[in-house]
Amino acid sequence: MAGSSLRFPLSPWIISNHTSNLHLSNPRIIPFWLIRCSSSSSSTVTESNPEQSVQKWEPFRKKKVVMRVGYVGSNYRGLQMQREESSISTIERELENAVFKAGGILESNFGNLHKIGWERSSRTDKGRVDHGKIFQVHSLATMISLKMEIPVNAWNGDPNGIALANYVNFHLPKDIKVFSILPSQRSFDARRECDLRKYSYLLSAEIIGIKSDSSASEIDHHIAEFNDILNTFEDIIDYENLMTSNKGLQKGEHPFHNYTIRSKYRKQFPAKGSPSNGQVSRKAKSSGEASASESEGGDEEENSRINGMISSDYDERENENSSESTSFVEHPVGSSNNHGKGLKEQCPKLVVRARWLHEPDERDRINASHFRKILNCSCGKLEKFLGLDYVELSICGESFMLHQIRKMVGTAIAIKRELLPRDILKLSLAKFSRIVLPLAPSEVLILKGNSFSVRTKPGNVKRPEMLTLVGSKEILKSVDEFYMSVMLPQVSKFLDPSKSPWHDWLENLSQSSIPEAELDDVRTAWKLWKENFHSSTKVMSM
């Protein structure tokens, strides 16, 4: 608990039946403002029927705060509010309603997130409906900042912001939970200060070869083999990337252009004949900003400038659902021939799954925005839940592009099942390769954690409130309880490989392969390039 400087005398903190439904972490004491709110005319709780109470605090002043939020996204169309579709249920719509009912938003500001400075720690896309079902992914660590109306002495005796969070939780459905609400500095930027994201991907053990009757040594073998594949994303450093980059690449830093939709992260230039006054238009800055307003009209996409380029950091959790008809996402290729015509123009039905760029193609360039750093990519031990055997993959990185994690997982599964060769990893992380890779389902992808630092200051400066949100034992206990009691039971529905989405996905994966001739062409080109690189390096060193 907090020190004496954060407490009032013990006597006014004794809990009565007036707050029995708040589920506070310490049932013996509560903040003084909470008792005051509960006894006001607008928030009276009667002992005869406490469930009919209106849990609302008395607004005192507006203050910027940050909330840590967790949710199971299966019943919602994404995180972000969608103004053009007001009837669509989203996580943010539920949160805004709950904060308003708890007293945190004035009626004059309700319905306009821009007025209260609402920001989130990661970009998300709209959910999709497939065969009448809505599929979304999940989070235990989404941070949302806003200017909230707070009660007097809001955090006295409640340094972890649990009491404020519980008032909001009273108005939320069970699959959304606010773990904490803490005061924040005005300069805090939830999106740009997030410097590390950790995801979990839950995977049926059977998919990587572990059977119900597998021995302990067989289980260890399959997990070790799968780990060896996943660890490759941390280790590879390609010669060509070291040569073409202005700085030496670090461990786990690669061009992941084959693991996303490349055009979303490609710098665009004004078309010939377009008016120019020396400024690049908002639309022309980057096709990564093609959805700059995200799902609504006012919130900018997360952009980080790298060597003058604009990089859009999509939240890997909240994009298209994975119950697609194919395991591979096939994008038209436009490799130019001597006549300047792309393959698609010559033969519209032709799909090239693997090729090498022997000469620059201005329509398919990659840049610094396509490079991402992976700090950890591994598989944990065998676990069981409700009779289902599964493993948990951990993927940790500074930022991720659209589809990146799902394509990393899909590719690793295909290699483990011997549907793709092992060297596909080396080839796909080569700057001049263009390879179509499998996209794994999204229903079992979870944002588990993140970290934040002040980017405008030298060194690894951490804000105190963010250290509390990501490291407080009281908050983490609440996160674990939500995960075990709410999230895992729902996510486990997607751990049966004989059911949706895995049954169709695995079937399509086995039928969709990259022609060996195409891979051989890429291998030959890669080896030739590597030899030329070594030759040029020797000449330069002489």
Coordinates of C-alpha atoms in Angstrom, one line a residue:
M1 CA 0.0 0.0 0.0
A2 CA 1.0 3.6 -0.3
G3 CA 2.9 5.5 2.4
S4 CA 1.3 7.6 5.1
S5 CA 1.6 10.7 3.0
L6 CA -0.9 9.2 0.5
R7 CA -3.5 8.2 3.2
F8 CA -6.2 9.9 5.0
P9 CA -6.9 8.8 8.7
L10 CA -8.1 5.3 8.8
S11 CA -11.5 6.0 10.2
P12 CA -13.2 7.5 7.1
W13 CA -11.9 4.6 4.9
I14 CA -13.9 1.8 6.4
I15 CA -16.0 0.0 3.7
S16 CA -19.7 -0.3 4.1
N17 CA -22.3 -2.1 1.9
H18 CA -22.3 1.1 -0.3
T19 CA -19.3 -0.1 -2.2
S20 CA -19.7 -3.8 -2.1
N21 CA -19.9 -4.2 -5.8
L22 CA -16.7 -2.4 -6.7
H23 CA -14.5 -5.4 -6.2
L24 CA -11.5 -3.4 -4.8
S25 CA -8.2 -5.2 -4.4
N26 CA -8.1 -4.3 -0.7
P27 CA -11.6 -4.9 0.8
R28 CA -10.7 -3.0 4.1
I29 CA -10.0 0.5 2.8
I30 CA -11.1 2.7 -0.1
P31 CA -10.3 6.3 -1.1
F32 CA -12.2 9.1 0.6
W33 CA -13.5 10.4 -2.7
L34 CA -15.1 7.1 -3.5
I35 CA -17.2 7.2 -0.3
R36 CA -18.2 10.7 -1.0
C37 CA -19.3 9.8 -4.5
S38 CA -21.2 6.8 -3.4
S39 CA -23.1 8.8 -0.8
S40 CA -24.0 11.7 -3.2
S41 CA -27.5 12.0 -4.6
S42 CA -26.5 10.9 -8.0
S43 CA -24.7 7.7 -6.8
T44 CA -26.6 6.4 -3.9
V45 CA -26.3 2.7 -3.2
T46 CA -29.1 1.2 -1.1
E47 CA -28.3 -1.7 1.1
S48 CA -31.6 -3.4 0.1
N49 CA -30.7 -3.5 -3.6
P50 CA -27.0 -2.5 -4.3
E51 CA -27.2 -3.7 -7.9
Q52 CA -29.5 -0.8 -8.8
S53 CA -26.9 1.8 -7.8
V54 CA -25.5 4.3 -10.3
Q55 CA -21.7 4.1 -9.9
K56 CA -20.7 7.7 -10.8
W57 CA -18.1 10.0 -9.2
E58 CA -18.5 13.8 -8.8
P59 CA -16.3 15.5 -11.4
F60 CA -13.9 18.0 -9.8
R61 CA -11.5 19.0 -12.6
K62 CA -10.1 17.8 -16.0
K63 CA -6.8 15.9 -16.0
K64 CA -4.9 14.0 -18.6
V65 CA -4.8 10.3 -17.6
V66 CA -3.7 7.0 -19.1
M67 CA -5.7 3.8 -18.8
R68 CA -4.4 0.2 -19.3
V69 CA -7.1 -1.8 -21.0
G70 CA -7.6 -5.4 -21.8
Y71 CA -10.3 -7.0 -24.0
V72 CA -11.4 -10.1 -25.9
G73 CA -12.2 -8.8 -29.3
S74 CA -14.3 -11.6 -30.7
N75 CA -17.6 -9.8 -30.2
Y76 CA -16.4 -6.4 -31.5
R77 CA -15.5 -4.8 -34.8
G78 CA -12.1 -3.7 -33.8
L79 CA -10.7 -1.3 -31.2
Q80 CA -11.4 2.1 -32.8
M81 CA -14.6 4.0 -32.9
Q82 CA -16.1 4.0 -36.4
R83 CA -18.0 7.3 -36.8
E84 CA -19.3 6.4 -40.3
E85 CA -21.0 3.3 -38.8
S86 CA -22.4 4.5 -35.6
S87 CA -24.3 1.3 -34.9
I88 CA -21.1 -0.8 -35.0
S89 CA -19.9 -2.1 -31.7
T90 CA -16.2 -1.4 -31.0
I91 CA -14.0 -1.5 -27.9
E92 CA -13.6 2.3 -27.8
R93 CA -17.4 2.8 -28.1
E94 CA -17.9 0.7 -25.0
L95 CA -15.1 2.4 -23.2
E96 CA -16.3 5.9 -24.0
N97 CA -19.8 5.0 -22.8
A98 CA -18.4 3.5 -19.5
V99 CA -16.2 6.5 -18.8
F100 CA -19.1 8.9 -19.4
K101 CA -21.4 6.9 -17.1
A102 CA -18.7 6.9 -14.4
G103 CA -18.4 10.7 -14.5
G104 CA -15.2 11.0 -16.5
I105 CA -16.6 12.8 -19.6
L106 CA -18.9 15.8 -19.6
E107 CA -22.1 15.5 -21.6
S108 CA -21.0 18.4 -23.8
N109 CA -17.9 16.4 -24.8
F110 CA -19.5 12.9 -25.1
G111 CA -19.5 11.5 -28.6
N112 CA -16.4 13.5 -29.7
L113 CA -13.1 11.8 -28.8
H114 CA -11.1 14.7 -30.3
K115 CA -12.5 17.0 -27.6
I116 CA -11.0 14.9 -24.8
G117 CA -7.7 14.2 -26.6
W118 CA -8.3 10.4 -26.9
E119 CA -5.2 8.6 -28.1
R120 CA -4.2 4.9 -28.1
S121 CA -0.8 3.2 -28.0
S122 CA -1.2 1.4 -31.3
R123 CA -3.0 1.7 -34.6
T124 CA -5.8 -0.8 -35.4
D125 CA -8.0 -1.6 -38.4
K126 CA -11.7 -2.4 -38.6
G127 CA -12.8 -5.9 -37.9
R128 CA -14.3 -8.0 -40.6
V129 CA -17.4 -10.2 -40.8
D130 CA -17.0 -13.7 -42.4
H131 CA -19.9 -16.0 -42.9
G132 CA -21.9 -14.0 -40.4
K133 CA -19.3 -14.3 -37.7
I134 CA -17.1 -11.5 -36.3
F135 CA -13.5 -12.3 -35.6
Q136 CA -11.1 -10.1 -33.8
V137 CA -8.0 -10.4 -31.8
H138 CA -7.2 -9.5 -28.2
S139 CA -5.2 -7.4 -25.8
L140 CA -4.0 -7.2 -22.3
A141 CA -1.9 -4.1 -22.6
T142 CA -3.6 -1.4 -24.7
M143 CA -2.8 2.1 -23.3
I144 CA -5.3 4.9 -23.9
S145 CA -4.8 8.5 -22.8
L146 CA -7.5 11.1 -22.5
K147 CA -8.4 14.3 -20.7
M148 CA -10.7 12.9 -18.0
E149 CA -13.0 14.6 -15.5
I150 CA -11.6 13.3 -12.2
P151 CA -13.0 13.4 -8.6
V152 CA -11.2 15.4 -5.9
N153 CA -8.1 13.7 -4.4
A154 CA -8.6 11.0 -7.0
W155 CA -5.5 8.9 -6.3
N156 CA -5.2 9.5 -2.5
G157 CA -4.7 6.0 -1.0
D158 CA -5.0 4.4 -4.5
P159 CA -1.5 4.9 -6.1
N160 CA -2.2 2.2 -8.7
G161 CA -5.5 3.7 -9.9
I162 CA -7.6 0.6 -9.2
A163 CA -10.6 2.4 -7.7
L164 CA -11.1 4.7 -10.6
A165 CA -10.8 1.8 -13.0
N166 CA -13.4 -0.2 -11.0
Y167 CA -15.9 2.6 -11.4
V168 CA -15.5 2.4 -15.2
N169 CA -15.5 -1.4 -15.1
F170 CA -19.0 -1.3 -13.4
H171 CA -20.4 0.0 -16.7
L172 CA -18.4 -2.4 -19.0
P173 CA -19.2 -5.8 -20.4
K174 CA -17.2 -8.7 -18.9
D175 CA -14.9 -9.1 -21.9
I176 CA -13.5 -5.6 -21.6
K177 CA -11.6 -4.4 -18.5
V178 CA -9.7 -1.3 -17.4
F179 CA -6.9 -2.5 -15.1
S180 CA -5.8 1.0 -14.0
I181 CA -6.2 4.7 -14.5
L182 CA -3.3 6.9 -13.6
P183 CA -2.5 10.6 -14.0
S184 CA -0.3 11.4 -16.9
Q185 CA 1.9 14.3 -18.0
R186 CA 0.6 16.6 -20.8
S187 CA 3.5 15.7 -23.1
F188 CA 2.8 12.0 -22.9
D189 CA 2.2 10.5 -26.4
A190 CA 0.8 7.0 -26.0
R191 CA 1.6 6.0 -29.6
R192 CA 5.0 7.5 -30.2
E193 CA 6.5 6.6 -26.8
C194 CA 5.7 2.9 -27.1
D195 CA 9.1 1.4 -27.9
L196 CA 8.5 -2.3 -27.4
R197 CA 5.6 -4.6 -28.0
K198 CA 5.2 -8.2 -26.9
Y199 CA 2.7 -10.5 -28.5
S200 CA 1.6 -14.1 -27.8
Y201 CA 0.3 -16.5 -30.3
L202 CA -1.5 -19.6 -29.0
L203 CA -1.0 -22.6 -31.2
S204 CA -2.4 -26.1 -31.1
A205 CA 0.4 -28.5 -30.3
E206 CA -0.9 -30.9 -33.0
I207 CA -0.1 -28.3 -35.7
I208 CA 3.6 -28.6 -35.0
G209 CA 3.5 -32.4 -34.8
I210 CA 2.8 -33.1 -31.1
K211 CA 0.2 -35.9 -30.7
S212 CA -1.8 -36.8 -27.6
D213 CA 0.3 -39.9 -27.2
S214 CA 3.7 -38.3 -27.9
S215 CA 6.4 -39.2 -25.4
A216 CA 8.3 -36.5 -23.4
S217 CA 11.3 -36.8 -25.7
E218 CA 9.2 -36.4 -28.8
I219 CA 7.5 -33.4 -27.3
D220 CA 10.9 -31.8 -26.5
H221 CA 12.1 -32.6 -30.0
H222 CA 9.2 -30.9 -31.8
I223 CA 9.4 -27.8 -29.6
A224 CA 13.2 -27.6 -30.0
E225 CA 12.8 -27.9 -33.8
F226 CA 10.1 -25.3 -33.9
N227 CA 12.1 -23.0 -31.7
D228 CA 15.1 -23.4 -34.1
I229 CA 12.9 -22.1 -36.9
L230 CA 11.4 -19.2 -34.9
N231 CA 14.8 -18.1 -33.6
T232 CA 15.9 -17.5 -37.1
F233 CA 14.0 -14.2 -37.2
E234 CA 16.3 -13.0 -34.4
D235 CA 19.6 -14.1 -35.9
I236 CA 19.9 -13.5 -39.6
I237 CA 22.0 -10.6 -40.8
D238 CA 22.2 -10.5 -44.6
Y239 CA 25.3 -9.2 -46.4
E240 CA 23.3 -7.2 -48.8
N241 CA 21.5 -5.3 -46.1
L242 CA 24.8 -4.4 -44.4
M243 CA 26.1 -3.0 -47.6
T244 CA 23.0 -1.0 -48.6
S245 CA 22.2 0.3 -45.1
N246 CA 23.6 3.6 -43.8
K247 CA 24.2 1.9 -40.4
G248 CA 25.1 -1.6 -39.3
L249 CA 22.1 -3.7 -38.7
Q250 CA 21.7 -5.2 -35.2
K251 CA 20.7 -8.7 -34.3
G252 CA 17.1 -9.4 -35.4
E253 CA 16.9 -6.4 -37.7
H254 CA 15.7 -7.3 -41.2
P255 CA 13.7 -6.1 -44.1
F256 CA 10.3 -7.8 -43.6
H257 CA 8.9 -6.6 -46.9
N258 CA 7.7 -10.1 -47.7
Y259 CA 5.8 -10.3 -44.5
T260 CA 3.4 -7.4 -45.1
I261 CA 1.7 -5.4 -47.8
R262 CA 4.7 -3.6 -49.1
S263 CA 2.9 -0.6 -50.7
K264 CA 1.6 0.5 -47.3
Y265 CA 5.1 1.3 -46.2
R266 CA 6.5 2.7 -49.5
K267 CA 7.4 6.3 -49.9
Q268 CA 5.4 7.9 -52.7
F269 CA 6.4 10.8 -54.9
P270 CA 4.1 13.4 -56.6
A271 CA 3.0 12.4 -60.0
K272 CA 4.4 14.2 -63.0
G273 CA 2.4 17.4 -63.8
S274 CA 0.9 17.7 -60.4
P275 CA 1.2 21.1 -58.7
S276 CA 4.2 21.5 -56.4
N277 CA 5.2 24.3 -54.1
G278 CA 8.1 22.5 -52.5
Q279 CA 5.8 20.6 -50.1
V280 CA 4.8 17.0 -50.3
S281 CA 1.1 16.6 -49.9
R282 CA -0.3 14.6 -47.0
K283 CA -1.5 12.0 -49.4
A284 CA 1.8 11.7 -51.2
K285 CA 4.0 11.4 -48.1
S286 CA 3.5 7.7 -47.8
S287 CA 1.1 5.1 -48.9
G288 CA 1.5 3.8 -45.4
E289 CA -0.8 6.7 -44.6
A290 CA -3.5 5.5 -47.0
S291 CA -5.6 5.0 -44.0
A292 CA -4.3 7.9 -42.1
S293 CA -7.6 8.6 -40.5
E294 CA -7.8 4.9 -39.4
S295 CA -11.4 4.0 -38.8
E296 CA -12.5 7.5 -38.0
G297 CA -11.8 11.0 -39.1
G298 CA -9.6 12.6 -36.6
D299 CA -6.8 10.3 -35.4
E300 CA -3.5 10.2 -37.2
E301 CA -1.8 6.9 -37.9
E302 CA 1.4 6.2 -35.9
N303 CA 4.3 7.5 -38.0
S304 CA 8.0 7.3 -37.2
R305 CA 10.4 8.9 -39.5
I306 CA 13.4 6.8 -40.4
N307 CA 16.1 8.3 -42.6
G308 CA 13.5 10.7 -44.0
M309 CA 10.9 8.0 -44.7
I310 CA 7.6 7.6 -43.0
S311 CA 6.9 4.3 -41.3
S312 CA 3.4 3.3 -40.2
D313 CA 3.3 1.0 -37.2
Y314 CA 0.1 -1.0 -37.5
D315 CA -1.1 -2.9 -34.5
E316 CA -0.6 -6.4 -35.6
R317 CA -3.6 -7.5 -33.5
E318 CA -6.4 -5.5 -35.2
N319 CA -6.5 -6.2 -38.9
E320 CA -8.3 -8.5 -41.2
N321 CA -9.7 -11.7 -39.8
S322 CA -7.9 -14.9 -40.6
S323 CA -10.7 -17.1 -41.8
E324 CA -9.9 -16.4 -45.4
S325 CA -10.3 -18.9 -48.2
T326 CA -6.6 -19.2 -48.7
S327 CA -3.6 -19.6 -46.4
F328 CA -1.5 -17.5 -48.7
V329 CA -2.2 -13.9 -49.4
E330 CA -1.5 -13.5 -53.1
H331 CA -0.7 -10.0 -54.4
P332 CA -0.4 -9.3 -58.1
V333 CA 3.2 -9.0 -59.2
G334 CA 4.4 -6.6 -61.8
S335 CA 7.9 -7.7 -62.6
S336 CA 8.9 -5.8 -65.7
N337 CA 10.3 -7.4 -68.8
N338 CA 12.3 -5.8 -71.6
H339 CA 9.1 -4.4 -73.1
G340 CA 8.1 -2.6 -69.9
K341 CA 5.0 -4.7 -69.4
G342 CA 4.4 -6.5 -66.2
L343 CA 3.6 -10.1 -65.9
K344 CA 0.0 -9.3 -64.9
E345 CA -0.5 -7.4 -68.1
Q346 CA 0.8 -10.3 -70.2
C347 CA -1.1 -13.0 -68.3
P348 CA -3.7 -11.8 -65.8
K349 CA -4.1 -15.3 -64.3
L350 CA -0.4 -15.8 -63.7
V351 CA 0.7 -15.5 -60.1
V352 CA 4.5 -15.7 -59.4
R353 CA 5.1 -16.7 -55.8
A354 CA 8.8 -16.3 -55.7
R355 CA 11.1 -14.1 -57.8
W356 CA 14.2 -11.9 -57.6
L357 CA 14.6 -8.3 -58.6
H358 CA 17.6 -8.3 -61.0
E359 CA 17.2 -4.6 -61.6
P360 CA 15.5 -1.8 -59.6
D361 CA 11.7 -1.5 -60.0
E362 CA 10.4 1.9 -59.0
R363 CA 7.0 0.4 -58.5
D364 CA 8.2 -2.1 -56.0
R365 CA 10.9 -0.4 -54.0
I366 CA 11.6 -1.1 -50.3
N367 CA 13.1 1.4 -47.9
A368 CA 14.0 1.9 -44.2
S369 CA 10.3 1.6 -43.3
H370 CA 10.3 -2.1 -44.2
F371 CA 13.0 -2.9 -41.7
R372 CA 11.9 -4.1 -38.3
K373 CA 13.8 -5.3 -35.3
I374 CA 12.8 -8.6 -33.6
L375 CA 14.2 -9.1 -30.1
N376 CA 12.6 -12.4 -29.4
C377 CA 10.7 -15.1 -31.3
S378 CA 10.3 -18.3 -29.5
C379 CA 8.0 -21.2 -28.5
G380 CA 7.2 -22.1 -24.9
K381 CA 6.6 -25.4 -23.3
L382 CA 3.6 -27.6 -23.8
E383 CA 0.5 -26.4 -21.9
K384 CA -3.0 -27.7 -21.5
F385 CA -6.4 -25.9 -21.1
L386 CA -9.8 -27.6 -21.0
G387 CA -8.2 -30.8 -22.4
L388 CA -6.5 -28.9 -25.3
D389 CA -2.7 -29.2 -25.7
Y390 CA -1.1 -26.0 -27.0
V391 CA 2.1 -24.0 -27.0
E392 CA 2.5 -20.2 -26.6
L393 CA 4.7 -18.4 -29.1
S394 CA 6.3 -15.1 -27.9
I395 CA 7.2 -12.4 -30.4
C396 CA 8.8 -9.3 -29.1
G397 CA 9.9 -6.3 -31.2
E398 CA 10.1 -2.5 -31.4
S399 CA 7.2 -2.3 -33.9
F400 CA 5.3 -4.5 -36.4
M401 CA 3.8 -4.0 -39.8
L402 CA 0.4 -5.1 -41.0
H403 CA 0.3 -9.0 -41.2
Q404 CA 3.9 -9.3 -40.1
I405 CA 3.5 -11.5 -37.0
R406 CA 0.8 -13.7 -38.7
K407 CA 3.1 -14.2 -41.7
M408 CA 6.1 -15.0 -39.5
V409 CA 4.0 -17.7 -37.7
G410 CA 2.4 -19.0 -40.9
T411 CA 5.8 -19.4 -42.6
A412 CA 7.3 -21.1 -39.5
I413 CA 4.3 -23.6 -39.4
A414 CA 4.8 -24.3 -43.1
I415 CA 8.5 -25.1 -42.6
K416 CA 7.8 -27.3 -39.5
R417 CA 5.2 -29.2 -41.6
E418 CA 7.8 -29.5 -44.4
L419 CA 5.6 -27.6 -46.8
L420 CA 8.2 -24.9 -47.3
P421 CA 12.0 -25.4 -47.4
R422 CA 14.1 -24.2 -44.4
D423 CA 16.0 -21.7 -46.5
I424 CA 12.8 -19.8 -47.3
L425 CA 13.6 -17.7 -44.2
K426 CA 17.0 -16.6 -45.5
L427 CA 15.6 -15.9 -49.0
S428 CA 12.5 -14.1 -47.8
L429 CA 14.6 -11.7 -45.6
A430 CA 16.8 -10.8 -48.6
K431 CA 16.2 -7.3 -49.8
F432 CA 15.8 -8.2 -53.5
S433 CA 13.5 -11.2 -53.1
R434 CA 9.7 -11.0 -53.6
I435 CA 8.0 -14.1 -52.1
V436 CA 4.4 -14.8 -51.2
L437 CA 4.1 -16.2 -47.7
P438 CA 1.3 -17.9 -45.7
L439 CA -0.8 -15.7 -43.4
A440 CA -1.8 -17.5 -40.2
P441 CA -5.2 -17.0 -38.4
S442 CA -5.6 -13.9 -36.2
E443 CA -8.0 -15.3 -33.6
V444 CA -5.3 -16.5 -31.3
L445 CA -3.0 -13.4 -31.4
I446 CA -2.8 -11.4 -28.1
L447 CA -1.0 -8.2 -27.2
K448 CA 0.6 -9.3 -23.9
G449 CA 2.7 -6.3 -22.9
N450 CA 4.7 -3.3 -23.9
S451 CA 7.1 -0.7 -22.7
F452 CA 7.4 3.1 -23.1
S453 CA 10.2 5.6 -23.1
V454 CA 10.4 9.4 -23.7
R455 CA 11.8 9.7 -27.2
T456 CA 12.4 13.4 -26.9
K457 CA 15.0 12.9 -24.2
P458 CA 18.4 11.2 -24.4
G459 CA 18.7 7.9 -22.8
N460 CA 16.1 5.4 -21.8
V461 CA 13.9 7.8 -19.8
K462 CA 10.7 6.2 -18.4
R463 CA 7.7 8.0 -17.1
P464 CA 6.7 7.0 -13.6
E465 CA 3.1 6.3 -14.5
M466 CA 4.1 4.0 -17.3
L467 CA 6.4 2.0 -15.1
T468 CA 3.5 1.5 -12.7
L469 CA 1.1 0.4 -15.5
V470 CA 3.5 -2.2 -16.9
G471 CA 5.1 -3.3 -13.6
S472 CA 2.8 -2.9 -10.6
K473 CA 2.2 -6.3 -8.9
E474 CA -1.4 -5.3 -8.1
I475 CA -2.1 -4.4 -11.7
L476 CA -0.4 -7.4 -13.1
K477 CA -2.4 -9.7 -10.8
S478 CA -5.6 -8.1 -12.2
V479 CA -4.3 -8.7 -15.8
D480 CA -3.5 -12.3 -15.0
E481 CA -6.9 -12.9 -13.5
F482 CA -8.6 -11.4 -16.6
Y483 CA -6.5 -13.6 -18.9
M484 CA -7.2 -16.8 -17.1
S485 CA -10.9 -16.3 -16.3
V486 CA -12.1 -14.4 -19.4
M487 CA -9.7 -14.3 -22.3
L488 CA -8.2 -17.8 -22.3
P489 CA -11.6 -19.6 -22.1
Q490 CA -12.8 -17.7 -25.2
V491 CA -9.5 -17.9 -27.1
S492 CA -9.3 -21.7 -26.4
K493 CA -12.3 -22.2 -28.8
F494 CA -9.8 -21.6 -31.6
L495 CA -7.2 -24.2 -30.4
D496 CA -8.8 -27.2 -32.0
P497 CA -7.1 -27.9 -35.3
S498 CA -10.1 -29.9 -36.6
K499 CA -12.3 -26.8 -36.4
S500 CA -12.4 -23.2 -37.7
P501 CA -10.2 -21.5 -38.5
W502 CA -7.5 -24.1 -38.6
H503 CA -9.1 -26.9 -40.5
D504 CA -9.6 -24.9 -43.7
W505 CA -6.3 -23.0 -43.2
L506 CA -4.2 -26.2 -43.0
E507 CA -6.0 -27.7 -45.9
N508 CA -5.3 -24.7 -48.1
L509 CA -1.7 -24.6 -46.8
S510 CA -1.1 -28.1 -48.0
Q511 CA -2.5 -27.3 -51.4
S512 CA -0.7 -24.0 -51.8
S513 CA 3.0 -24.2 -52.4
I514 CA 5.8 -22.3 -54.1
P515 CA 7.0 -23.9 -57.3
E516 CA 10.5 -25.4 -56.8
A517 CA 11.6 -23.8 -60.1
E518 CA 10.8 -20.3 -58.8
L519 CA 12.7 -21.0 -55.6
D520 CA 15.6 -22.3 -57.5
D521 CA 15.8 -19.1 -59.5
V522 CA 15.7 -17.1 -56.3
R523 CA 18.4 -19.3 -54.7
T524 CA 20.7 -18.9 -57.8
A525 CA 20.2 -15.1 -57.9
W526 CA 20.9 -14.9 -54.1
K527 CA 24.1 -16.9 -54.4
L528 CA 25.3 -14.9 -57.4
W529 CA 24.6 -11.6 -55.6
K530 CA 26.5 -12.9 -52.5
E531 CA 29.5 -13.8 -54.6
N532 CA 29.5 -10.4 -56.3
F533 CA 29.2 -8.8 -52.9
H534 CA 32.3 -10.7 -51.5
S535 CA 34.3 -9.8 -54.7
S536 CA 33.5 -6.1 -54.4
T537 CA 34.3 -6.1 -50.7
K538 CA 37.7 -7.5 -51.3
V539 CA 38.4 -4.9 -53.9
M540 CA 37.4 -2.1 -51.6
S541 CA 39.6 -3.4 -48.8
M542 CA 42.7 -3.5 -50.9

